[in-house]
mmCIF file of N, CA, C and O and ligand atoms in Angstrom:
data_model
loop_
_atom_site.group_PDB
_atom_site.id
_atom_site.type_symbol
_atom_site.label_atom_id
_atom_site.label_comp_id
_atom_site.label_asym_id
_atom_site.label_seq_id
_atom_site.Cartn_x
_atom_site.Cartn_y
_atom_site.Cartn_z
ATOM 1 N N UNK A 26 12.392 -22.780 -64.288
ATOM 2 C CA UNK A 26 10.959 -22.083 -65.173
ATOM 3 C C UNK A 26 9.704 -22.110 -64.064
ATOM 4 O O UNK A 26 9.189 -22.153 -63.986
ATOM 5 N N UNK A 27 9.869 -23.584 -64.066
ATOM 6 C CA UNK A 27 8.736 -24.155 -63.353
ATOM 7 C C UNK A 27 8.081 -24.218 -62.122
ATOM 8 O O UNK A 27 7.318 -23.906 -61.626
ATOM 9 N N UNK A 28 9.712 -23.343 -61.706
ATOM 10 C CA UNK A 28 9.267 -23.335 -59.905
ATOM 11 C C UNK A 28 9.447 -22.378 -59.604
ATOM 12 O O UNK A 28 9.682 -21.706 -58.490
ATOM 13 N N UNK A 29 8.427 -21.238 -60.675
ATOM 14 C CA UNK A 29 9.238 -20.008 -60.389
ATOM 15 C C UNK A 29 8.275 -19.269 -59.424
ATOM 16 O O UNK A 29 7.531 -19.513 -59.096
ATOM 17 N N UNK A 30 9.368 -18.502 -58.490
ATOM 18 C CA UNK A 30 8.406 -18.000 -57.569
ATOM 19 C C UNK A 30 8.688 -16.610 -57.933
ATOM 20 O O UNK A 30 9.338 -15.897 -57.997
ATOM 21 N N UNK A 31 7.657 -15.615 -57.463
ATOM 22 C CA UNK A 31 7.866 -14.197 -57.961
ATOM 23 C C UNK A 31 8.260 -13.187 -57.081
ATOM 24 O O UNK A 31 8.887 -13.870 -55.969
ATOM 25 N N UNK A 32 9.013 -12.781 -57.936
ATOM 26 C CA UNK A 32 10.210 -11.802 -57.486
ATOM 27 C C UNK A 32 9.525 -10.856 -55.842
ATOM 28 O O UNK A 32 10.162 -10.709 -54.781
ATOM 29 N N UNK A 33 8.266 -10.475 -56.150
ATOM 30 C CA UNK A 33 8.049 -9.925 -54.661
ATOM 31 C C UNK A 33 7.513 -10.513 -53.944
ATOM 32 O O UNK A 33 8.133 -10.648 -52.708
ATOM 33 N N UNK A 34 7.350 -11.612 -54.152
ATOM 34 C CA UNK A 34 7.185 -13.007 -52.758
ATOM 35 C C UNK A 34 8.530 -13.488 -52.285
ATOM 36 O O UNK A 34 9.373 -13.561 -50.592
ATOM 37 N N UNK A 35 9.782 -13.515 -52.463
ATOM 38 C CA UNK A 35 11.323 -13.545 -52.467
ATOM 39 C C UNK A 35 11.699 -12.055 -51.374
ATOM 40 O O UNK A 35 12.485 -12.302 -50.990
ATOM 41 N N UNK A 36 11.079 -11.240 -52.229
ATOM 42 C CA UNK A 36 11.615 -10.473 -51.340
ATOM 43 C C UNK A 36 10.922 -9.707 -50.814
ATOM 44 O O UNK A 36 12.004 -9.123 -49.524
ATOM 45 N N UNK A 37 9.843 -10.316 -50.362
ATOM 46 C CA UNK A 37 8.760 -10.121 -48.813
ATOM 47 C C UNK A 37 9.440 -10.513 -48.081
ATOM 48 O O UNK A 37 9.211 -10.172 -46.238
ATOM 49 N N UNK A 38 10.357 -11.500 -48.062
ATOM 50 C CA UNK A 38 11.300 -12.284 -47.100
ATOM 51 C C UNK A 38 12.482 -11.763 -46.834
ATOM 52 O O UNK A 38 13.740 -12.149 -45.562
ATOM 53 N N UNK A 39 12.909 -10.611 -47.191
ATOM 54 C CA UNK A 39 14.256 -9.871 -46.846
ATOM 55 C C UNK A 39 13.904 -9.173 -45.665
ATOM 56 O O UNK A 39 15.573 -8.896 -44.992
ATOM 57 N N UNK A 40 13.772 -8.678 -45.096
ATOM 58 C CA UNK A 40 12.794 -8.291 -43.777
ATOM 59 C C UNK A 40 13.446 -9.415 -42.531
ATOM 60 O O UNK A 40 14.174 -9.056 -41.672
ATOM 61 N N UNK A 41 12.926 -10.744 -42.525
ATOM 62 C CA UNK A 41 13.636 -11.706 -42.428
ATOM 63 C C UNK A 41 15.060 -11.503 -42.014
ATOM 64 O O UNK A 41 15.902 -12.291 -41.388
ATOM 65 N N UNK A 42 15.339 -11.657 -43.095
ATOM 66 C CA UNK A 42 16.456 -11.836 -43.547
ATOM 67 C C UNK A 42 17.502 -10.784 -43.706
ATOM 68 O O UNK A 42 18.546 -11.071 -42.533
ATOM 69 N N UNK A 43 17.210 -9.861 -43.368
ATOM 70 C CA UNK A 43 17.543 -8.526 -42.340
ATOM 71 C C UNK A 43 17.941 -9.029 -40.756
ATOM 72 O O UNK A 43 18.999 -8.805 -39.826
ATOM 73 N N UNK A 44 16.770 -9.796 -40.208
ATOM 74 C CA UNK A 44 16.864 -9.907 -38.563
ATOM 75 C C UNK A 44 17.703 -11.246 -38.575
ATOM 76 O O UNK A 44 17.541 -11.853 -37.420
ATOM 77 N N UNK A 45 18.307 -12.062 -40.020
ATOM 78 C CA UNK A 45 19.139 -12.713 -39.075
ATOM 79 C C UNK A 45 17.633 -14.152 -39.118
ATOM 80 O O UNK A 45 18.139 -15.085 -38.475
ATOM 81 N N UNK A 46 16.724 -13.921 -39.268
ATOM 82 C CA UNK A 46 15.928 -15.010 -38.483
ATOM 83 C C UNK A 46 14.736 -15.641 -40.107
ATOM 84 O O UNK A 46 14.033 -16.169 -39.860
ATOM 85 N N UNK A 47 15.793 -15.340 -41.253
ATOM 86 C CA UNK A 47 15.645 -16.387 -42.477
ATOM 87 C C UNK A 47 15.412 -18.161 -42.128
ATOM 88 O O UNK A 47 16.433 -18.377 -41.857
ATOM 89 N N UNK A 48 14.453 -18.578 -42.318
ATOM 90 C CA UNK A 48 14.643 -20.251 -42.053
ATOM 91 C C UNK A 48 15.560 -20.558 -43.614
ATOM 92 O O UNK A 48 15.291 -20.254 -44.528
ATOM 93 N N UNK A 49 16.361 -21.741 -43.059
ATOM 94 C CA UNK A 49 17.085 -22.148 -44.094
ATOM 95 C C UNK A 49 16.385 -22.639 -45.437
ATOM 96 O O UNK A 49 16.976 -22.330 -46.409
ATOM 97 N N UNK A 50 14.549 -23.090 -45.361
ATOM 98 C CA UNK A 50 14.346 -23.057 -46.853
ATOM 99 C C UNK A 50 14.444 -22.161 -47.284
ATOM 100 O O UNK A 50 14.650 -21.982 -48.339
ATOM 101 N N UNK A 51 13.839 -21.327 -46.180
ATOM 102 C CA UNK A 51 13.817 -20.357 -47.213
ATOM 103 C C UNK A 51 14.542 -19.385 -47.801
ATOM 104 O O UNK A 51 14.972 -18.446 -48.887
ATOM 105 N N UNK A 52 16.040 -19.555 -47.366
ATOM 106 C CA UNK A 52 17.378 -19.274 -47.257
ATOM 107 C C UNK A 52 17.470 -19.537 -49.098
ATOM 108 O O UNK A 52 17.808 -18.754 -49.753
ATOM 109 N N UNK A 53 17.260 -20.782 -48.955
ATOM 110 C CA UNK A 53 17.902 -21.524 -50.235
ATOM 111 C C UNK A 53 17.489 -21.277 -50.980
ATOM 112 O O UNK A 53 17.626 -20.663 -52.491
ATOM 113 N N UNK A 54 15.383 -21.007 -51.286
ATOM 114 C CA UNK A 54 14.879 -20.535 -52.331
ATOM 115 C C UNK A 54 15.285 -19.254 -52.967
ATOM 116 O O UNK A 54 15.080 -18.923 -53.773
ATOM 117 N N UNK A 55 15.813 -17.897 -52.382
ATOM 118 C CA UNK A 55 16.245 -17.224 -51.911
ATOM 119 C C UNK A 55 17.505 -17.088 -52.766
ATOM 120 O O UNK A 55 17.397 -16.112 -53.539
ATOM 121 N N UNK A 56 17.739 -18.094 -52.487
ATOM 122 C CA UNK A 56 19.444 -17.989 -53.044
ATOM 123 C C UNK A 56 19.543 -19.021 -54.236
ATOM 124 O O UNK A 56 19.719 -18.005 -55.598
ATOM 125 N N UNK A 57 18.528 -19.549 -54.564
ATOM 126 C CA UNK A 57 18.368 -20.287 -55.986
ATOM 127 C C UNK A 57 17.728 -19.435 -56.809
ATOM 128 O O UNK A 57 17.946 -18.871 -57.662
ATOM 129 N N UNK A 58 16.924 -18.372 -56.106
ATOM 130 C CA UNK A 58 16.136 -17.055 -56.913
ATOM 131 C C UNK A 58 16.881 -16.007 -57.818
ATOM 132 O O UNK A 58 17.320 -15.592 -59.190
ATOM 133 N N UNK A 59 18.235 -15.668 -56.610
ATOM 134 C CA UNK A 59 19.098 -14.796 -56.977
ATOM 135 C C UNK A 59 20.211 -15.484 -57.875
ATOM 136 O O UNK A 59 20.315 -14.690 -58.838
ATOM 137 N N UNK A 60 20.146 -16.588 -58.557
ATOM 138 C CA UNK A 60 20.982 -16.778 -59.220
ATOM 139 C C UNK A 60 20.395 -15.976 -60.599
ATOM 140 O O UNK A 60 21.539 -16.192 -61.355
ATOM 141 N N UNK A 61 19.142 -16.563 -60.234
ATOM 142 C CA UNK A 61 18.364 -16.865 -61.906
ATOM 143 C C UNK A 61 18.113 -15.058 -62.266
ATOM 144 O O UNK A 61 17.879 -15.465 -63.020
ATOM 145 N N UNK A 62 18.138 -14.241 -61.468
ATOM 146 C CA UNK A 62 17.086 -13.151 -61.513
ATOM 147 C C UNK A 62 18.427 -12.345 -60.865
ATOM 148 O O UNK A 62 18.151 -11.534 -59.816
ATOM 149 N N UNK A 63 18.569 -10.855 -61.977
ATOM 150 C CA UNK A 63 19.718 -10.094 -61.258
ATOM 151 C C UNK A 63 18.971 -8.923 -60.676
ATOM 152 O O UNK A 63 19.472 -8.034 -60.043
ATOM 153 N N UNK A 64 18.002 -8.469 -61.148
ATOM 154 C CA UNK A 64 17.007 -7.730 -60.453
ATOM 155 C C UNK A 64 17.475 -8.121 -58.840
ATOM 156 O O UNK A 64 17.350 -7.183 -58.225
ATOM 157 N N UNK A 65 16.598 -8.828 -58.678
ATOM 158 C CA UNK A 65 16.413 -9.312 -57.271
ATOM 159 C C UNK A 65 18.292 -9.631 -56.833
ATOM 160 O O UNK A 65 18.589 -9.007 -55.598
ATOM 161 N N UNK A 66 19.288 -9.690 -57.234
ATOM 162 C CA UNK A 66 20.393 -9.551 -57.193
ATOM 163 C C UNK A 66 20.687 -8.253 -56.055
ATOM 164 O O UNK A 66 21.828 -8.067 -55.727
ATOM 165 N N UNK A 67 20.712 -7.811 -57.615
ATOM 166 C CA UNK A 67 20.762 -6.034 -57.232
ATOM 167 C C UNK A 67 20.497 -5.381 -56.300
ATOM 168 O O UNK A 67 21.108 -3.986 -55.413
ATOM 169 N N UNK A 68 19.044 -5.401 -55.605
ATOM 170 C CA UNK A 68 18.096 -5.669 -54.866
ATOM 171 C C UNK A 68 18.595 -5.774 -53.295
ATOM 172 O O UNK A 68 19.271 -4.987 -52.061
ATOM 173 N N UNK A 69 18.905 -7.278 -53.575
ATOM 174 C CA UNK A 69 19.729 -7.467 -52.148
ATOM 175 C C UNK A 69 21.027 -7.565 -51.875
ATOM 176 O O UNK A 69 21.259 -6.849 -50.652
ATOM 177 N N UNK A 70 21.755 -6.552 -52.969
ATOM 178 C CA UNK A 70 23.433 -6.311 -52.736
ATOM 179 C C UNK A 70 23.170 -5.483 -52.275
ATOM 180 O O UNK A 70 23.589 -4.813 -50.731
ATOM 181 N N UNK A 71 22.058 -4.228 -52.921
ATOM 182 C CA UNK A 71 22.392 -2.873 -52.398
ATOM 183 C C UNK A 71 21.457 -3.305 -50.966
ATOM 184 O O UNK A 71 22.202 -1.831 -49.784
ATOM 185 N N UNK A 72 21.185 -3.846 -50.261
ATOM 186 C CA UNK A 72 20.077 -3.941 -49.275
ATOM 187 C C UNK A 72 21.537 -4.253 -47.945
ATOM 188 O O UNK A 72 21.590 -3.842 -46.862
ATOM 189 N N UNK A 73 22.305 -5.054 -48.331
ATOM 190 C CA UNK A 73 23.510 -6.193 -47.549
ATOM 191 C C UNK A 73 24.098 -4.540 -47.100
ATOM 192 O O UNK A 73 24.288 -4.532 -46.381
ATOM 193 N N UNK A 74 24.412 -4.185 -48.182
ATOM 194 C CA UNK A 74 25.516 -2.702 -48.466
ATOM 195 C C UNK A 74 24.962 -1.826 -47.279
ATOM 196 O O UNK A 74 25.822 -1.071 -46.377
ATOM 197 N N UNK A 75 23.808 -1.292 -47.500
ATOM 198 C CA UNK A 75 23.092 -0.309 -46.598
ATOM 199 C C UNK A 75 23.107 -1.482 -45.074
ATOM 200 O O UNK A 75 23.493 -0.195 -44.466
ATOM 201 N N UNK A 76 22.597 -2.182 -44.953
ATOM 202 C CA UNK A 76 22.595 -2.689 -43.588
ATOM 203 C C UNK A 76 24.124 -2.644 -42.707
ATOM 204 O O UNK A 76 23.688 -2.636 -41.863
ATOM 205 N N UNK A 77 25.387 -2.907 -43.676
ATOM 206 C CA UNK A 77 26.509 -2.459 -43.474
ATOM 207 C C UNK A 77 26.949 -1.684 -42.931
ATOM 208 O O UNK A 77 27.681 -1.445 -41.843
ATOM 209 N N UNK A 78 26.676 -0.695 -44.096
ATOM 210 C CA UNK A 78 27.015 0.381 -43.644
ATOM 211 C C UNK A 78 26.102 0.939 -42.459
ATOM 212 O O UNK A 78 26.632 1.513 -41.523
ATOM 213 N N UNK A 79 24.972 0.686 -42.121
ATOM 214 C CA UNK A 79 24.677 1.353 -41.296
ATOM 215 C C UNK A 79 25.116 0.593 -39.693
ATOM 216 O O UNK A 79 25.515 1.399 -38.740
ATOM 217 N N UNK A 80 25.075 -0.651 -40.035
ATOM 218 C CA UNK A 80 25.514 -1.175 -38.688
ATOM 219 C C UNK A 80 27.108 -0.653 -38.123
ATOM 220 O O UNK A 80 27.739 -0.562 -37.110
ATOM 221 N N UNK A 81 28.165 -0.721 -39.278
ATOM 222 C CA UNK A 81 29.069 -0.026 -38.915
ATOM 223 C C UNK A 81 28.990 1.517 -38.291
ATOM 224 O O UNK A 81 30.436 2.148 -37.500
ATOM 225 N N UNK A 82 28.451 2.252 -39.000
ATOM 226 C CA UNK A 82 28.270 3.344 -38.172
ATOM 227 C C UNK A 82 27.385 3.750 -36.951
ATOM 228 O O UNK A 82 27.807 4.251 -36.001
ATOM 229 N N UNK A 83 26.613 2.847 -36.389
ATOM 230 C CA UNK A 83 25.857 2.843 -35.203
ATOM 231 C C UNK A 83 26.267 1.625 -34.743
ATOM 232 O O UNK A 83 25.811 1.591 -33.289
ATOM 233 N N UNK A 84 26.432 0.619 -34.983
ATOM 234 C CA UNK A 84 26.035 -0.407 -34.453
ATOM 235 C C UNK A 84 25.217 -1.456 -33.624
ATOM 236 O O UNK A 84 25.909 -2.789 -33.303
ATOM 237 N N UNK A 85 24.362 -0.824 -33.750
ATOM 238 C CA UNK A 85 23.244 -1.667 -32.979
ATOM 239 C C UNK A 85 22.687 -3.582 -34.007
ATOM 240 O O UNK A 85 23.199 -2.779 -35.288
ATOM 241 N N UNK A 86 22.341 -4.390 -33.793
ATOM 242 C CA UNK A 86 21.597 -4.936 -34.152
ATOM 243 C C UNK A 86 20.719 -5.238 -34.920
ATOM 244 O O UNK A 86 20.280 -5.417 -36.271
ATOM 245 N N UNK A 87 20.086 -4.252 -34.434
ATOM 246 C CA UNK A 87 18.354 -4.328 -35.215
ATOM 247 C C UNK A 87 18.366 -2.964 -35.848
ATOM 248 O O UNK A 87 18.865 -2.129 -35.327
ATOM 249 N N UNK A 88 17.554 -3.486 -37.085
ATOM 250 C CA UNK A 88 17.311 -1.852 -37.782
ATOM 251 C C UNK A 88 16.507 -1.359 -36.972
ATOM 252 O O UNK A 88 15.528 -2.117 -36.592
ATOM 253 N N UNK A 89 16.558 0.364 -36.582
ATOM 254 C CA UNK A 89 14.918 0.647 -36.250
ATOM 255 C C UNK A 89 13.703 0.584 -37.429
ATOM 256 O O UNK A 89 14.108 0.430 -38.029
ATOM 257 N N UNK A 90 12.730 0.199 -37.192
ATOM 258 C CA UNK A 90 11.623 -0.076 -38.130
ATOM 259 C C UNK A 90 11.060 0.973 -38.481
ATOM 260 O O UNK A 90 11.357 1.179 -39.933
ATOM 261 N N UNK A 91 11.561 2.791 -38.383
ATOM 262 C CA UNK A 91 12.076 3.735 -39.029
ATOM 263 C C UNK A 91 12.986 3.914 -40.286
ATOM 264 O O UNK A 91 12.845 3.633 -41.472
ATOM 265 N N UNK A 92 14.278 3.121 -39.853
ATOM 266 C CA UNK A 92 15.160 3.147 -40.821
ATOM 267 C C UNK A 92 14.706 2.203 -41.743
ATOM 268 O O UNK A 92 14.778 2.089 -43.151
ATOM 269 N N UNK A 93 14.307 0.636 -41.743
ATOM 270 C CA UNK A 93 13.921 -0.219 -42.396
ATOM 271 C C UNK A 93 12.762 -0.205 -42.715
ATOM 272 O O UNK A 93 13.219 -0.362 -44.379
ATOM 273 N N UNK A 94 11.601 0.540 -42.494
ATOM 274 C CA UNK A 94 10.784 1.631 -43.598
ATOM 275 C C UNK A 94 10.948 1.884 -44.449
ATOM 276 O O UNK A 94 10.435 1.708 -45.954
ATOM 277 N N UNK A 95 12.152 3.205 -44.557
ATOM 278 C CA UNK A 95 12.864 4.035 -45.559
ATOM 279 C C UNK A 95 13.294 3.160 -46.374
ATOM 280 O O UNK A 95 13.347 3.185 -47.670
ATOM 281 N N UNK A 96 13.997 2.108 -45.813
ATOM 282 C CA UNK A 96 14.784 1.031 -46.662
ATOM 283 C C UNK A 96 13.815 0.736 -47.164
ATOM 284 O O UNK A 96 14.014 0.415 -48.984
ATOM 285 N N UNK A 97 12.820 -0.154 -47.434
ATOM 286 C CA UNK A 97 11.969 -0.842 -47.952
ATOM 287 C C UNK A 97 11.366 0.285 -48.794
ATOM 288 O O UNK A 97 10.885 0.257 -50.422
ATOM 289 N N UNK A 98 11.201 1.218 -48.633
ATOM 290 C CA UNK A 98 10.359 2.271 -49.321
ATOM 291 C C UNK A 98 11.688 2.615 -50.340
ATOM 292 O O UNK A 98 11.137 3.078 -51.652
ATOM 293 N N UNK A 99 12.290 2.497 -50.381
ATOM 294 C CA UNK A 99 13.534 2.890 -51.011
ATOM 295 C C UNK A 99 13.992 2.199 -52.295
ATOM 296 O O UNK A 99 13.937 1.740 -53.687
ATOM 297 N N UNK A 100 13.509 0.055 -51.946
ATOM 298 C CA UNK A 100 13.614 -0.103 -52.889
ATOM 299 C C UNK A 100 12.345 -0.459 -53.311
ATOM 300 O O UNK A 100 12.108 -1.260 -54.037
ATOM 301 N N UNK A 101 11.286 0.260 -53.252
ATOM 302 C CA UNK A 101 9.851 0.662 -53.577
ATOM 303 C C UNK A 101 9.284 -1.484 -52.857
ATOM 304 O O UNK A 101 8.787 -2.215 -54.180
ATOM 305 N N UNK A 102 10.182 -1.334 -52.092
ATOM 306 C CA UNK A 102 9.166 -3.048 -50.997
ATOM 307 C C UNK A 102 8.189 -2.562 -50.417
ATOM 308 O O UNK A 102 7.910 -3.160 -49.564
ATOM 309 N N UNK A 103 7.660 -1.295 -50.019
ATOM 310 C CA UNK A 103 6.659 -0.479 -48.983
ATOM 311 C C UNK A 103 5.664 -0.994 -49.295
ATOM 312 O O UNK A 103 5.494 -1.368 -47.823
ATOM 313 N N UNK A 104 5.337 -1.759 -50.086
ATOM 314 C CA UNK A 104 3.533 -2.562 -50.104
ATOM 315 C C UNK A 104 3.483 -3.218 -49.239
ATOM 316 O O UNK A 104 2.033 -3.173 -48.154
ATOM 317 N N UNK A 105 4.571 -4.038 -49.132
ATOM 318 C CA UNK A 105 4.715 -5.281 -48.018
ATOM 319 C C UNK A 105 4.406 -5.066 -46.457
ATOM 320 O O UNK A 105 4.112 -6.022 -45.595
ATOM 321 N N UNK A 106 5.466 -3.775 -46.648
ATOM 322 C CA UNK A 106 5.947 -3.611 -44.847
ATOM 323 C C UNK A 106 4.999 -2.387 -44.619
ATOM 324 O O UNK A 106 5.469 -1.969 -43.067
ATOM 325 N N UNK A 107 3.431 -2.184 -45.272
ATOM 326 C CA UNK A 107 2.787 -1.288 -44.444
ATOM 327 C C UNK A 107 2.083 -1.494 -43.201
ATOM 328 O O UNK A 107 1.885 -2.811 -43.230
ATOM 329 N N UNK A 108 2.033 -1.088 -42.061
ATOM 330 C CA UNK A 108 1.245 -1.051 -41.111
ATOM 331 C C UNK A 108 -0.148 -1.429 -40.977
ATOM 332 O O UNK A 108 -0.288 -1.049 -41.740
HETATM 333 ZN ZN1 ZN B 217 13.373 -11.638 -58.685
#
């Protein structure tokens, strides 16, 4: 609890996470947070499933900006990803 990192800060790293560009440090931070935060766990699981589904259907390595934008909107994370 003393080292609590805000959910929103953690979730803001997810765009890098999707890109496979998250640093090991942040990745560990994210994992640690997820262990104690079921809210974020749900978000990340949903995000992963969405990305996997998307990849299965269309095959590209990267999510187009529009898809990502809508994804974050859907997850109510749009404010940090706004242009
Ligand atoms: Zn959280």
